[in-house]
Amino acid sequence: MDSSGSTGPPMPSSPPPSEGVDLRVGKRLLWVGEAAYPLHNLVRVYTAEFKPRRWEAFWHFVIGGAIGLLVAHGMPPLRLVGLVVAVGLFLRFLKVLSAPSKYVLAIDTSGAASALVTLPDRKELHRLVEAIVEAVENPDKELQVRVDTVQFNRREYHQGDRVNVYGGLNNVGILKK
């Protein structure tokens, strides 16, 4: 990893060169692979943990599997369909159950664009956030690091609280689900 300009937080180590994408800051742009984000459009740079939705997958398996087995037992022509549904939901449950949490560096812009990248160590992600923030604050700062891309089904993971606001004025509090 290359770094120039003012001194700042220690830079994270890079994954092997054959993996991931380059994340670099230079000339007031943040590059994540081939995507460029103007530094003045960055709204938030932070680390996040995406946890697998294990309980949701469990209840889908229990309820859907029970319905599938009831159909298989009660309607002989649909026996195979009911068993396939039950087995499919069980395999999905096992996949989600064994999935690890994903730690990512998330980059949000003032528009709809966002990016997710990761490194093997969560502490290195925190140092990378600090380095990006320093690059935003100091236009002469440049950095380059190789990061892993994150590809997973975001519907199978939970990140933070979900807030629903109902009604008019003076809304206070959150409803956690």
mmCIF file of C-alpha atoms in Angstrom:
data_model
loop_
_atom_site.group_PDB
_atom_site.id
_atom_site.type_symbol
_atom_site.label_atom_id
_atom_site.label_comp_id
_atom_site.label_asym_id
_atom_site.label_seq_id
_atom_site.Cartn_x
_atom_site.Cartn_y
_atom_site.Cartn_z
ATOM 1 C CA MET A 1 0.000 0.000 0.000
ATOM 2 C CA ASP A 2 1.247 3.436 -0.846
ATOM 3 C CA SER A 3 0.640 6.501 1.227
ATOM 4 C CA SER A 4 1.872 10.054 0.839
ATOM 5 C CA GLY A 5 1.025 13.412 2.280
ATOM 6 C CA SER A 6 0.472 14.055 5.965
ATOM 7 C CA THR A 7 1.036 11.414 8.559
ATOM 8 C CA GLY A 8 -2.018 9.683 9.893
ATOM 9 C CA PRO A 9 -3.293 6.353 11.109
ATOM 10 C CA PRO A 10 -1.293 3.279 10.135
ATOM 11 C CA MET A 11 -2.543 1.802 6.903
ATOM 12 C CA PRO A 12 -4.008 -1.691 6.778
ATOM 13 C CA SER A 13 -2.104 -4.469 5.098
ATOM 14 C CA SER A 14 -3.295 -5.611 1.702
ATOM 15 C CA PRO A 15 -4.711 -9.004 0.761
ATOM 16 C CA PRO A 16 -2.742 -11.048 -1.811
ATOM 17 C CA PRO A 17 -2.496 -9.274 -5.198
ATOM 18 C CA SER A 18 -4.614 -11.876 -7.025
ATOM 19 C CA GLU A 19 -7.767 -11.055 -5.033
ATOM 20 C CA GLY A 20 -10.053 -8.059 -4.678
ATOM 21 C CA VAL A 21 -10.022 -4.575 -6.146
ATOM 22 C CA ASP A 22 -7.933 -1.458 -5.700
ATOM 23 C CA LEU A 23 -9.264 1.218 -3.378
ATOM 24 C CA ARG A 24 -7.374 4.443 -3.912
ATOM 25 C CA VAL A 25 -7.702 8.150 -3.207
ATOM 26 C CA GLY A 26 -6.120 10.715 -5.459
ATOM 27 C CA LYS A 27 -7.005 14.008 -7.148
ATOM 28 C CA ARG A 28 -10.153 14.411 -5.011
ATOM 29 C CA LEU A 29 -11.597 11.054 -6.156
ATOM 30 C CA LEU A 30 -12.125 7.804 -4.288
ATOM 31 C CA TRP A 31 -11.764 4.850 -6.639
ATOM 32 C CA VAL A 32 -13.229 1.454 -5.689
ATOM 33 C CA GLY A 33 -12.230 -0.800 -8.537
ATOM 34 C CA GLU A 34 -13.507 0.965 -11.650
ATOM 35 C CA ALA A 35 -16.077 3.106 -9.789
ATOM 36 C CA ALA A 36 -15.120 6.701 -8.976
ATOM 37 C CA TYR A 37 -16.689 8.694 -6.138
ATOM 38 C CA PRO A 38 -15.908 12.433 -5.803
ATOM 39 C CA LEU A 39 -14.664 12.978 -2.256
ATOM 40 C CA HIS A 40 -16.960 15.995 -1.794
ATOM 41 C CA ASN A 41 -19.983 13.709 -2.421
ATOM 42 C CA LEU A 42 -19.110 11.256 0.372
ATOM 43 C CA VAL A 43 -21.709 11.463 3.108
ATOM 44 C CA ARG A 44 -20.566 8.629 5.313
ATOM 45 C CA VAL A 45 -17.710 6.131 5.488
ATOM 46 C CA TYR A 46 -18.089 3.521 8.215
ATOM 47 C CA THR A 47 -17.646 -0.094 9.174
ATOM 48 C CA ALA A 48 -20.676 -2.313 9.584
ATOM 49 C CA GLU A 49 -21.441 -5.884 10.532
ATOM 50 C CA PHE A 50 -23.998 -7.793 8.502
ATOM 51 C CA LYS A 51 -25.353 -10.669 10.570
ATOM 52 C CA PRO A 52 -27.110 -13.625 8.932
ATOM 53 C CA ARG A 53 -30.863 -13.665 9.526
ATOM 54 C CA ARG A 54 -30.744 -17.033 11.256
ATOM 55 C CA TRP A 55 -34.050 -16.774 13.136
ATOM 56 C CA GLU A 56 -35.869 -15.692 10.014
ATOM 57 C CA ALA A 57 -34.444 -18.632 8.052
ATOM 58 C CA PHE A 58 -35.327 -20.975 10.935
ATOM 59 C CA TRP A 59 -38.969 -19.846 11.013
ATOM 60 C CA HIS A 60 -39.244 -20.031 7.219
ATOM 61 C CA PHE A 61 -38.019 -23.610 7.462
ATOM 62 C CA VAL A 62 -40.334 -24.527 10.338
ATOM 63 C CA ILE A 63 -43.496 -22.968 8.886
ATOM 64 C CA GLY A 64 -42.798 -23.666 5.204
ATOM 65 C CA GLY A 65 -41.484 -27.143 5.935
ATOM 66 C CA ALA A 66 -44.574 -27.969 8.000
ATOM 67 C CA ILE A 67 -46.842 -26.787 5.188
ATOM 68 C CA GLY A 68 -44.798 -28.743 2.648
ATOM 69 C CA LEU A 69 -44.979 -31.919 4.749
ATOM 70 C CA LEU A 70 -48.722 -31.456 5.331
ATOM 71 C CA VAL A 71 -49.242 -31.118 1.577
ATOM 72 C CA ALA A 72 -47.062 -34.168 0.964
ATOM 73 C CA HIS A 73 -49.022 -36.191 3.527
ATOM 74 C CA GLY A 74 -52.523 -34.959 2.625
ATOM 75 C CA MET A 75 -52.304 -34.835 -1.172
ATOM 76 C CA PRO A 76 -50.500 -37.844 -2.657
ATOM 77 C CA PRO A 77 -50.243 -36.320 -6.179
ATOM 78 C CA LEU A 78 -48.313 -33.377 -4.680
ATOM 79 C CA ARG A 79 -46.128 -35.515 -2.388
ATOM 80 C CA LEU A 80 -42.952 -34.857 -4.360
ATOM 81 C CA VAL A 81 -43.567 -31.089 -4.468
ATOM 82 C CA GLY A 82 -44.154 -30.923 -0.697
ATOM 83 C CA LEU A 83 -41.001 -32.914 0.042
ATOM 84 C CA VAL A 84 -38.906 -30.792 -2.346
ATOM 85 C CA VAL A 85 -40.170 -27.602 -0.646
ATOM 86 C CA ALA A 86 -39.358 -28.967 2.830
ATOM 87 C CA VAL A 87 -35.880 -30.148 1.789
ATOM 88 C CA GLY A 88 -35.167 -26.864 -0.050
ATOM 89 C CA LEU A 89 -36.116 -24.782 2.985
ATOM 90 C CA PHE A 90 -33.974 -27.009 5.217
ATOM 91 C CA LEU A 91 -30.960 -26.573 2.919
ATOM 92 C CA ARG A 92 -31.476 -22.788 2.880
ATOM 93 C CA PHE A 93 -31.677 -22.819 6.685
ATOM 94 C CA LEU A 94 -28.383 -24.757 6.894
ATOM 95 C CA LYS A 95 -26.737 -22.293 4.491
ATOM 96 C CA VAL A 96 -27.829 -19.254 6.521
ATOM 97 C CA LEU A 97 -27.029 -20.989 9.827
ATOM 98 C CA SER A 98 -23.453 -21.677 8.753
ATOM 99 C CA ALA A 99 -22.898 -18.268 7.136
ATOM 100 C CA PRO A 100 -20.474 -16.013 9.020
ATOM 101 C CA SER A 101 -21.108 -12.366 9.801
ATOM 102 C CA LYS A 102 -19.714 -10.018 7.158
ATOM 103 C CA TYR A 103 -17.640 -7.047 8.298
ATOM 104 C CA VAL A 104 -17.532 -4.350 5.660
ATOM 105 C CA LEU A 105 -16.396 -0.834 5.001
ATOM 106 C CA ALA A 106 -19.419 0.971 3.599
ATOM 107 C CA ILE A 107 -19.231 4.159 1.568
ATOM 108 C CA ASP A 108 -22.397 6.223 1.135
ATOM 109 C CA THR A 109 -22.683 9.222 -1.163
ATOM 110 C CA SER A 110 -25.095 12.127 -1.304
ATOM 111 C CA GLY A 111 -26.841 10.305 -4.171
ATOM 112 C CA ALA A 112 -28.062 6.721 -4.269
ATOM 113 C CA ALA A 113 -24.615 5.211 -4.833
ATOM 114 C CA SER A 114 -22.855 3.139 -2.193
ATOM 115 C CA ALA A 115 -19.986 0.676 -2.070
ATOM 116 C CA LEU A 116 -19.074 -2.239 0.190
ATOM 117 C CA VAL A 117 -15.550 -3.632 0.560
ATOM 118 C CA THR A 118 -13.841 -5.753 3.168
ATOM 119 C CA LEU A 119 -10.489 -6.750 4.591
ATOM 120 C CA PRO A 120 -9.677 -9.847 6.645
ATOM 121 C CA ASP A 121 -9.354 -7.887 9.915
ATOM 122 C CA ARG A 122 -12.069 -5.579 11.280
ATOM 123 C CA LYS A 123 -9.445 -3.358 12.949
ATOM 124 C CA GLU A 124 -7.845 -2.817 9.537
ATOM 125 C CA LEU A 125 -11.242 -1.693 8.251
ATOM 126 C CA HIS A 126 -11.406 0.916 11.042
ATOM 127 C CA ARG A 127 -7.931 2.170 10.121
ATOM 128 C CA LEU A 128 -8.981 2.358 6.473
ATOM 129 C CA VAL A 129 -12.026 4.476 7.432
ATOM 130 C CA GLU A 130 -9.692 6.835 9.293
ATOM 131 C CA ALA A 131 -7.353 6.994 6.281
ATOM 132 C CA ILE A 132 -10.242 7.826 3.910
ATOM 133 C CA VAL A 133 -11.532 10.517 6.273
ATOM 134 C CA GLU A 134 -8.044 11.991 6.479
ATOM 135 C CA ALA A 135 -7.871 11.992 2.667
ATOM 136 C CA VAL A 136 -11.186 13.874 2.551
ATOM 137 C CA GLU A 137 -9.867 16.450 5.040
ATOM 138 C CA ASN A 138 -6.446 16.783 3.377
ATOM 139 C CA PRO A 139 -6.608 17.151 -0.426
ATOM 140 C CA ASP A 140 -2.908 16.312 -0.828
ATOM 141 C CA LYS A 141 -3.325 12.947 0.871
ATOM 142 C CA GLU A 142 -3.210 9.891 -1.355
ATOM 143 C CA LEU A 143 -3.622 6.253 -0.514
ATOM 144 C CA GLN A 144 -3.912 2.955 -2.287
ATOM 145 C CA VAL A 145 -4.845 -0.412 -0.850
ATOM 146 C CA ARG A 146 -6.108 -3.693 -2.259
ATOM 147 C CA VAL A 147 -9.414 -4.741 -0.686
ATOM 148 C CA ASP A 148 -11.789 -7.645 -1.141
ATOM 149 C CA THR A 149 -15.116 -7.098 -2.801
ATOM 150 C CA VAL A 150 -18.205 -8.187 -0.915
ATOM 151 C CA GLN A 151 -20.799 -10.232 -2.706
ATOM 152 C CA PHE A 152 -23.620 -11.809 -0.767
ATOM 153 C CA ASN A 153 -27.376 -11.808 -0.688
ATOM 154 C CA ARG A 154 -28.163 -8.779 1.483
ATOM 155 C CA ARG A 155 -31.691 -10.135 2.107
ATOM 156 C CA GLU A 156 -30.147 -12.964 4.145
ATOM 157 C CA TYR A 157 -28.332 -10.519 6.438
ATOM 158 C CA HIS A 158 -29.449 -7.941 8.998
ATOM 159 C CA GLN A 159 -27.739 -4.600 9.490
ATOM 160 C CA GLY A 160 -28.932 -2.378 12.307
ATOM 161 C CA ASP A 161 -32.413 -1.523 13.471
ATOM 162 C CA ARG A 162 -35.361 -1.178 11.128
ATOM 163 C CA VAL A 163 -37.380 1.916 11.991
ATOM 164 C CA ASN A 164 -40.999 2.401 10.917
ATOM 165 C CA VAL A 165 -42.693 5.705 11.680
ATOM 166 C CA TYR A 166 -46.472 5.830 11.637
ATOM 167 C CA GLY A 167 -48.625 8.906 11.952
ATOM 168 C CA GLY A 168 -48.097 12.628 11.901
ATOM 169 C CA LEU A 169 -46.060 14.928 14.086
ATOM 170 C CA ASN A 170 -44.000 14.419 17.254
ATOM 171 C CA ASN A 171 -42.952 10.840 16.517
ATOM 172 C CA VAL A 172 -40.729 9.528 19.303
ATOM 173 C CA GLY A 173 -39.088 6.126 19.705
ATOM 174 C CA ILE A 174 -38.479 3.091 17.543
ATOM 175 C CA LEU A 175 -40.181 -0.240 17.015
ATOM 176 C CA LYS A 176 -37.646 -3.071 16.832
ATOM 177 C CA LYS A 177 -38.551 -6.191 14.927
#
